[in-house]
Amino acid sequence: MNAAKRREIFSRLQATNPHPTTELEYQSSFELLIAVILSAQATDKGVNLATRKLFSQANTPEKIWALGEAGLLDAIKSIGLYKTKAKNIMATCQQLVEHHNSEVPRTREQLEALPGVGRKTANVVLNTAFGEPTIAVDTHIFRVANRTGIAPGKNVQTVELKLLKVVPKEFRHNAHHWLILHGRYICQARKPKCPICNINSLCEFKEKTTDVP
C-alpha cells in the first residue's frame, strides 16, 4: 500500500469521526488506567458496568487500597480474570501511593513497571490520558492493519512499529481510536461489513463481502 492511499484512508476515517475516543468510561487518568487493566479479555461494555460500581465507591489509589481486595473483588467479579486483575490493581495502587505521589506516571517505563500494565495498556494511557501519539495494537487493530494492507505484520509489536512509521503525522494521535472502532463495528472478524465501509475502495482485502450481515 502506498502513502497516498494510506493518507486517504485516514482522511476518510477522520471525516466520519473527527473526534474519536475510547468507549471506556473514566473521569481521571487513574480511572482510565484501572479501566484499561480491567479491559484485557473483556468488553468495554462489561468493564463500564463494573467500573460504575467501583468508582462510585473508590476512584483513587488510596480509596481502592482502603476498600481492600475483598471489596475490589466484589465490584469487578463480573469481569473475566477478575481475581488476577484485582491482585494487580491492589499492587498498582500501592506503588502509585508509595512511589508516584498517587499520580499516574507519564512515561512508558514507569507505566510498564506497574503490575498488570503491559505495552498495550501503557500505550492506551499515554495516548488517551496524556495525548501522546501512541498506537495500542489490540485484536481489532491487528486485524484491520493486516486485512486492509495498511500495516501488515505477524505480531502486534511489528504492526505497532509499522503503523507508527506509515501513519501520516497529523493522523497519528487518533489513529489508535479510528482503527479500533473500525474493527469493532465495520471490519469485524467473522464477516466484515464491506458494502457500508467508507474505505472499501482503498482496502486491499481480497475477500470482501458483498452483502451486509
PDB file of C-alpha atoms in Angstrom:
ATOM      1  CA  MET A   1       0.000   0.000   0.000  1.00  0.00           C
ATOM      2  CA  ASN A   2       1.384   3.405  -0.948  1.00  0.00           C
ATOM      3  CA  ALA A   3       1.493   6.550   1.179  1.00  0.00           C
ATOM      4  CA  ALA A   4      -1.207   8.360  -0.810  1.00  0.00           C
ATOM      5  CA  LYS A   5      -3.684   5.539  -0.249  1.00  0.00           C
ATOM      6  CA  ARG A   6      -2.928   5.421   3.475  1.00  0.00           C
ATOM      7  CA  ARG A   7      -3.414   9.179   3.757  1.00  0.00           C
ATOM      8  CA  GLU A   8      -6.787   8.948   2.026  1.00  0.00           C
ATOM      9  CA  ILE A   9      -7.862   6.100   4.320  1.00  0.00           C
ATOM     10  CA  PHE A  10      -7.195   8.178   7.423  1.00  0.00           C
ATOM     11  CA  SER A  11      -8.752  11.266   5.811  1.00  0.00           C
ATOM     12  CA  ARG A  12     -11.956   9.307   5.329  1.00  0.00           C
ATOM     13  CA  LEU A  13     -11.890   7.881   8.852  1.00  0.00           C
ATOM     14  CA  GLN A  14     -11.383  11.409  10.193  1.00  0.00           C
ATOM     15  CA  ALA A  15     -14.261  12.770   8.108  1.00  0.00           C
ATOM     16  CA  THR A  16     -16.572  10.124   9.535  1.00  0.00           C
ATOM     17  CA  ASN A  17     -15.430  10.594  13.142  1.00  0.00           C
ATOM     18  CA  PRO A  18     -13.462  13.843  13.694  1.00  0.00           C
ATOM     19  CA  HIS A  19     -13.006  13.392  17.455  1.00  0.00           C
ATOM     20  CA  PRO A  20     -12.691   9.677  18.268  1.00  0.00           C
ATOM     21  CA  THR A  21     -12.085   8.476  21.795  1.00  0.00           C
ATOM     22  CA  THR A  22     -12.188   5.365  23.918  1.00  0.00           C
ATOM     23  CA  GLU A  23     -15.526   3.769  24.805  1.00  0.00           C
ATOM     24  CA  LEU A  24     -14.268   3.119  28.316  1.00  0.00           C
ATOM     25  CA  GLU A  25     -15.853   5.462  30.858  1.00  0.00           C
ATOM     26  CA  TYR A  26     -13.440   7.453  33.030  1.00  0.00           C
ATOM     27  CA  GLN A  27     -13.046  10.822  34.738  1.00  0.00           C
ATOM     28  CA  SER A  28      -9.320  10.820  35.508  1.00  0.00           C
ATOM     29  CA  SER A  29      -6.085   9.270  34.316  1.00  0.00           C
ATOM     30  CA  PHE A  30      -6.260   6.897  37.294  1.00  0.00           C
ATOM     31  CA  GLU A  31      -9.771   5.732  36.407  1.00  0.00           C
ATOM     32  CA  LEU A  32      -8.621   5.195  32.814  1.00  0.00           C
ATOM     33  CA  LEU A  33      -5.623   3.159  33.973  1.00  0.00           C
ATOM     34  CA  ILE A  34      -7.828   0.875  36.092  1.00  0.00           C
ATOM     35  CA  ALA A  35     -10.401   0.519  33.312  1.00  0.00           C
ATOM     36  CA  VAL A  36      -7.734  -0.456  30.787  1.00  0.00           C
ATOM     37  CA  ILE A  37      -6.228  -3.022  33.167  1.00  0.00           C
ATOM     38  CA  LEU A  38      -9.714  -4.499  33.561  1.00  0.00           C
ATOM     39  CA  SER A  39     -10.364  -4.485  29.810  1.00  0.00           C
ATOM     40  CA  ALA A  40      -7.944  -7.324  28.984  1.00  0.00           C
ATOM     41  CA  GLN A  41     -10.043 -10.153  27.506  1.00  0.00           C
ATOM     42  CA  ALA A  42     -13.209  -8.227  28.395  1.00  0.00           C
ATOM     43  CA  THR A  43     -15.579  -5.921  26.527  1.00  0.00           C
ATOM     44  CA  ASP A  44     -15.663  -2.175  27.148  1.00  0.00           C
ATOM     45  CA  LYS A  45     -19.370  -2.511  27.946  1.00  0.00           C
ATOM     46  CA  GLY A  46     -18.651  -5.090  30.630  1.00  0.00           C
ATOM     47  CA  VAL A  47     -15.831  -3.017  32.082  1.00  0.00           C
ATOM     48  CA  ASN A  48     -18.034   0.089  32.220  1.00  0.00           C
ATOM     49  CA  LEU A  49     -20.720  -1.794  34.144  1.00  0.00           C
ATOM     50  CA  ALA A  50     -18.111  -2.850  36.726  1.00  0.00           C
ATOM     51  CA  THR A  51     -16.294   0.482  37.000  1.00  0.00           C
ATOM     52  CA  ARG A  52     -19.516   2.428  37.521  1.00  0.00           C
ATOM     53  CA  LYS A  53     -19.941   0.415  40.706  1.00  0.00           C
ATOM     54  CA  LEU A  54     -16.267   0.507  41.659  1.00  0.00           C
ATOM     55  CA  PHE A  55     -15.600   4.197  41.002  1.00  0.00           C
ATOM     56  CA  SER A  56     -18.723   5.236  42.919  1.00  0.00           C
ATOM     57  CA  GLN A  57     -17.065   3.653  45.966  1.00  0.00           C
ATOM     58  CA  ALA A  58     -13.377   4.192  45.246  1.00  0.00           C
ATOM     59  CA  ASN A  59     -11.777   6.216  42.456  1.00  0.00           C
ATOM     60  CA  THR A  60      -8.280   6.979  43.782  1.00  0.00           C
ATOM     61  CA  PRO A  61      -5.350   4.713  44.667  1.00  0.00           C
ATOM     62  CA  GLU A  62      -5.873   5.400  48.373  1.00  0.00           C
ATOM     63  CA  LYS A  63      -9.591   4.638  48.259  1.00  0.00           C
ATOM     64  CA  ILE A  64      -9.156   1.368  46.367  1.00  0.00           C
ATOM     65  CA  TRP A  65      -6.388   0.360  48.783  1.00  0.00           C
ATOM     66  CA  ALA A  66      -8.737   1.177  51.681  1.00  0.00           C
ATOM     67  CA  LEU A  67     -11.536  -0.783  50.008  1.00  0.00           C
ATOM     68  CA  GLY A  68      -9.356  -3.866  50.219  1.00  0.00           C
ATOM     69  CA  GLU A  69      -9.029  -6.794  47.867  1.00  0.00           C
ATOM     70  CA  ALA A  70     -12.332  -8.318  49.014  1.00  0.00           C
ATOM     71  CA  GLY A  71     -14.213  -5.119  48.250  1.00  0.00           C
ATOM     72  CA  LEU A  72     -12.471  -4.780  44.894  1.00  0.00           C
ATOM     73  CA  LEU A  73     -13.274  -8.396  44.000  1.00  0.00           C
ATOM     74  CA  ASP A  74     -16.942  -7.797  44.743  1.00  0.00           C
ATOM     75  CA  ALA A  75     -17.035  -4.794  42.414  1.00  0.00           C
ATOM     76  CA  ILE A  76     -15.271  -6.446  39.460  1.00  0.00           C
ATOM     77  CA  LYS A  77     -16.363 -10.100  39.780  1.00  0.00           C
ATOM     78  CA  SER A  78     -18.401  -9.879  36.566  1.00  0.00           C
ATOM     79  CA  ILE A  79     -15.192  -9.398  34.549  1.00  0.00           C
ATOM     80  CA  GLY A  80     -13.029 -12.238  33.241  1.00  0.00           C
ATOM     81  CA  LEU A  81      -9.796 -12.960  35.123  1.00  0.00           C
ATOM     82  CA  TYR A  82     -11.072 -10.723  37.928  1.00  0.00           C
ATOM     83  CA  LYS A  83      -9.021 -12.387  40.671  1.00  0.00           C
ATOM     84  CA  THR A  84      -5.719 -11.813  38.874  1.00  0.00           C
ATOM     85  CA  LYS A  85      -6.750  -8.302  37.895  1.00  0.00           C
ATOM     86  CA  ALA A  86      -7.701  -7.476  41.487  1.00  0.00           C
ATOM     87  CA  LYS A  87      -4.265  -8.527  42.765  1.00  0.00           C
ATOM     88  CA  ASN A  88      -2.574  -6.413  40.078  1.00  0.00           C
ATOM     89  CA  ILE A  89      -4.785  -3.392  40.772  1.00  0.00           C
ATOM     90  CA  MET A  90      -4.123  -3.550  44.516  1.00  0.00           C
ATOM     91  CA  ALA A  91      -0.372  -3.776  43.911  1.00  0.00           C
ATOM     92  CA  THR A  92      -0.521  -0.950  41.376  1.00  0.00           C
ATOM     93  CA  CYS A  93      -2.413   1.285  43.813  1.00  0.00           C
ATOM     94  CA  GLN A  94       0.221   0.598  46.468  1.00  0.00           C
ATOM     95  CA  GLN A  95       3.014   1.539  44.058  1.00  0.00           C
ATOM     96  CA  LEU A  96       1.218   4.709  42.950  1.00  0.00           C
ATOM     97  CA  VAL A  97       0.834   5.832  46.570  1.00  0.00           C
ATOM     98  CA  GLU A  98       4.348   4.887  47.663  1.00  0.00           C
ATOM     99  CA  HIS A  99       6.368   5.876  44.602  1.00  0.00           C
ATOM    100  CA  HIS A 100       4.335   8.303  42.469  1.00  0.00           C
ATOM    101  CA  ASN A 101       2.535  10.577  44.930  1.00  0.00           C
ATOM    102  CA  SER A 102      -0.722   8.816  43.963  1.00  0.00           C
ATOM    103  CA  GLU A 103      -0.402  10.118  40.398  1.00  0.00           C
ATOM    104  CA  VAL A 104      -0.359   8.046  37.202  1.00  0.00           C
ATOM    105  CA  PRO A 105       3.163   8.293  35.753  1.00  0.00           C
ATOM    106  CA  ARG A 106       3.562   9.803  32.292  1.00  0.00           C
ATOM    107  CA  THR A 107       6.417   7.703  30.928  1.00  0.00           C
ATOM    108  CA  ARG A 108       6.217   4.309  29.295  1.00  0.00           C
ATOM    109  CA  GLU A 109       8.922   2.849  31.513  1.00  0.00           C
ATOM    110  CA  GLN A 110       7.176   3.852  34.738  1.00  0.00           C
ATOM    111  CA  LEU A 111       3.777   2.711  33.487  1.00  0.00           C
ATOM    112  CA  GLU A 112       5.051  -0.686  32.373  1.00  0.00           C
ATOM    113  CA  ALA A 113       6.660  -1.159  35.789  1.00  0.00           C
ATOM    114  CA  LEU A 114       3.188  -1.190  37.374  1.00  0.00           C
ATOM    115  CA  PRO A 115       1.635  -4.645  38.000  1.00  0.00           C
ATOM    116  CA  GLY A 116      -0.819  -5.607  35.273  1.00  0.00           C
ATOM    117  CA  VAL A 117       0.390  -2.908  32.886  1.00  0.00           C
ATOM    118  CA  GLY A 118       1.976  -4.080  29.649  1.00  0.00           C
ATOM    119  CA  ARG A 119       2.894  -2.237  26.484  1.00  0.00           C
ATOM    120  CA  LYS A 120      -0.662  -2.087  25.146  1.00  0.00           C
ATOM    121  CA  THR A 121      -2.106  -0.701  28.391  1.00  0.00           C
ATOM    122  CA  ALA A 122       0.704   1.847  28.639  1.00  0.00           C
ATOM    123  CA  ASN A 123       0.038   2.946  25.056  1.00  0.00           C
ATOM    124  CA  VAL A 124      -3.654   3.483  25.760  1.00  0.00           C
ATOM    125  CA  VAL A 125      -2.944   5.600  28.838  1.00  0.00           C
ATOM    126  CA  LEU A 126      -0.208   7.619  27.118  1.00  0.00           C
ATOM    127  CA  ASN A 127      -2.476   8.277  24.130  1.00  0.00           C
ATOM    128  CA  THR A 128      -5.856   8.855  25.757  1.00  0.00           C
ATOM    129  CA  ALA A 129      -4.890  10.450  29.069  1.00  0.00           C
ATOM    130  CA  PHE A 130      -1.739  12.312  28.070  1.00  0.00           C
ATOM    131  CA  GLY A 131      -2.132  12.974  24.335  1.00  0.00           C
ATOM    132  CA  GLU A 132       0.894  11.014  23.162  1.00  0.00           C
ATOM    133  CA  PRO A 133       0.791   9.729  19.530  1.00  0.00           C
ATOM    134  CA  THR A 134       0.996   6.075  20.550  1.00  0.00           C
ATOM    135  CA  ILE A 135      -0.897   3.160  19.000  1.00  0.00           C
ATOM    136  CA  ALA A 136      -2.043   0.286  21.203  1.00  0.00           C
ATOM    137  CA  VAL A 137      -2.466  -2.715  18.930  1.00  0.00           C
ATOM    138  CA  ASP A 138      -5.302  -4.938  20.118  1.00  0.00           C
ATOM    139  CA  THR A 139      -7.052  -7.694  18.156  1.00  0.00           C
ATOM    140  CA  HIS A 140      -9.142  -5.151  16.218  1.00  0.00           C
ATOM    141  CA  ILE A 141      -6.195  -3.023  15.120  1.00  0.00           C
ATOM    142  CA  PHE A 142      -4.100  -6.106  14.320  1.00  0.00           C
ATOM    143  CA  ARG A 143      -6.902  -7.423  12.090  1.00  0.00           C
ATOM    144  CA  VAL A 144      -7.612  -4.125  10.334  1.00  0.00           C
ATOM    145  CA  ALA A 145      -3.927  -3.339   9.749  1.00  0.00           C
ATOM    146  CA  ASN A 146      -3.354  -6.750   8.166  1.00  0.00           C
ATOM    147  CA  ARG A 147      -6.642  -7.136   6.313  1.00  0.00           C
ATOM    148  CA  THR A 148      -6.626  -3.707   4.687  1.00  0.00           C
ATOM    149  CA  GLY A 149      -2.906  -3.715   3.948  1.00  0.00           C
ATOM    150  CA  ILE A 150      -2.270  -0.510   5.916  1.00  0.00           C
ATOM    151  CA  ALA A 151       0.456  -2.120   8.045  1.00  0.00           C
ATOM    152  CA  PRO A 152       0.673  -5.905   7.751  1.00  0.00           C
ATOM    153  CA  GLY A 153       2.722  -7.811  10.312  1.00  0.00           C
ATOM    154  CA  LYS A 154       2.944 -11.190  12.007  1.00  0.00           C
ATOM    155  CA  ASN A 155       2.716  -9.917  15.578  1.00  0.00           C
ATOM    156  CA  VAL A 156       1.308  -6.924  17.448  1.00  0.00           C
ATOM    157  CA  GLN A 157       4.623  -5.179  18.027  1.00  0.00           C
ATOM    158  CA  THR A 158       5.569  -5.404  14.345  1.00  0.00           C
ATOM    159  CA  VAL A 159       2.194  -3.903  13.418  1.00  0.00           C
ATOM    160  CA  GLU A 160       2.561  -1.168  16.054  1.00  0.00           C
ATOM    161  CA  LEU A 161       6.004  -0.108  14.849  1.00  0.00           C
ATOM    162  CA  LYS A 162       4.900  -0.199  11.226  1.00  0.00           C
ATOM    163  CA  LEU A 163       1.823   1.925  11.945  1.00  0.00           C
ATOM    164  CA  LEU A 164       3.947   4.493  13.781  1.00  0.00           C
ATOM    165  CA  LYS A 165       6.144   4.650  10.708  1.00  0.00           C
ATOM    166  CA  VAL A 166       3.494   4.819   7.963  1.00  0.00           C
ATOM    167  CA  VAL A 167       0.551   6.715   9.509  1.00  0.00           C
ATOM    168  CA  PRO A 168       0.838  10.393   8.481  1.00  0.00           C
ATOM    169  CA  LYS A 169       1.846  12.553  11.445  1.00  0.00           C
ATOM    170  CA  GLU A 170      -1.367  14.595  11.526  1.00  0.00           C
ATOM    171  CA  PHE A 171      -3.432  11.415  11.967  1.00  0.00           C
ATOM    172  CA  ARG A 172      -1.158   9.582  14.395  1.00  0.00           C
ATOM    173  CA  HIS A 173      -2.756  10.671  17.664  1.00  0.00           C
ATOM    174  CA  ASN A 174      -6.251   9.499  16.682  1.00  0.00           C
ATOM    175  CA  ALA A 175      -5.227   6.508  14.542  1.00  0.00           C
ATOM    176  CA  HIS A 176      -5.497   4.200  17.543  1.00  0.00           C
ATOM    177  CA  HIS A 177      -9.174   5.017  18.104  1.00  0.00           C
ATOM    178  CA  TRP A 178     -10.160   5.105  14.430  1.00  0.00           C
ATOM    179  CA  LEU A 179      -8.727   1.652  13.788  1.00  0.00           C
ATOM    180  CA  ILE A 180     -10.238   0.091  16.925  1.00  0.00           C
ATOM    181  CA  LEU A 181     -13.705   1.473  16.186  1.00  0.00           C
ATOM    182  CA  HIS A 182     -13.454   0.478  12.537  1.00  0.00           C
ATOM    183  CA  GLY A 183     -12.536  -3.069  13.544  1.00  0.00           C
ATOM    184  CA  ARG A 184     -15.216  -3.230  16.226  1.00  0.00           C
ATOM    185  CA  TYR A 185     -18.137  -2.032  14.110  1.00  0.00           C
ATOM    186  CA  ILE A 186     -17.244  -2.371  10.403  1.00  0.00           C
ATOM    187  CA  CYS A 187     -14.221  -4.578   9.730  1.00  0.00           C
ATOM    188  CA  GLN A 188     -15.446  -7.325  12.031  1.00  0.00           C
ATOM    189  CA  ALA A 189     -13.641 -10.632  12.356  1.00  0.00           C
ATOM    190  CA  ARG A 190     -16.171 -13.131  11.036  1.00  0.00           C
ATOM    191  CA  LYS A 191     -17.935 -11.080   8.399  1.00  0.00           C
ATOM    192  CA  PRO A 192     -16.698  -7.565   7.669  1.00  0.00           C
ATOM    193  CA  LYS A 193     -19.356  -5.079   6.569  1.00  0.00           C
ATOM    194  CA  CYS A 194     -17.563  -4.203   3.343  1.00  0.00           C
ATOM    195  CA  PRO A 195     -20.618  -2.776   1.494  1.00  0.00           C
ATOM    196  CA  ILE A 196     -21.027   0.023   4.064  1.00  0.00           C
ATOM    197  CA  CYS A 197     -17.297   0.586   4.680  1.00  0.00           C
ATOM    198  CA  ASN A 198     -16.122   4.088   3.783  1.00  0.00           C
ATOM    199  CA  ILE A 199     -12.614   2.870   2.935  1.00  0.00           C
ATOM    200  CA  ASN A 200     -13.809  -0.080   0.812  1.00  0.00           C
ATOM    201  CA  SER A 201     -12.355   1.284  -2.422  1.00  0.00           C
ATOM    202  CA  LEU A 202      -8.922   1.726  -0.810  1.00  0.00           C
ATOM    203  CA  CYS A 203      -8.752  -1.513   1.162  1.00  0.00           C
ATOM    204  CA  GLU A 204      -6.611  -4.326  -0.271  1.00  0.00           C
ATOM    205  CA  PHE A 205      -8.562  -7.204   1.325  1.00  0.00           C
ATOM    206  CA  LYS A 206      -9.172  -9.787  -1.402  1.00  0.00           C
ATOM    207  CA  GLU A 207     -12.211 -11.480   0.159  1.00  0.00           C
ATOM    208  CA  LYS A 208     -14.578  -8.534   0.542  1.00  0.00           C
ATOM    209  CA  THR A 209     -18.164  -9.302   1.421  1.00  0.00           C
ATOM    210  CA  THR A 210     -20.924  -8.280  -0.971  1.00  0.00           C
ATOM    211  CA  ASP A 211     -23.855  -8.113   1.445  1.00  0.00           C
ATOM    212  CA  VAL A 212     -24.321  -6.511   4.843  1.00  0.00           C
ATOM    213  CA  PRO A 213     -24.813  -9.083   7.636  1.00  0.00           C
TER     214      PRO A 213
END
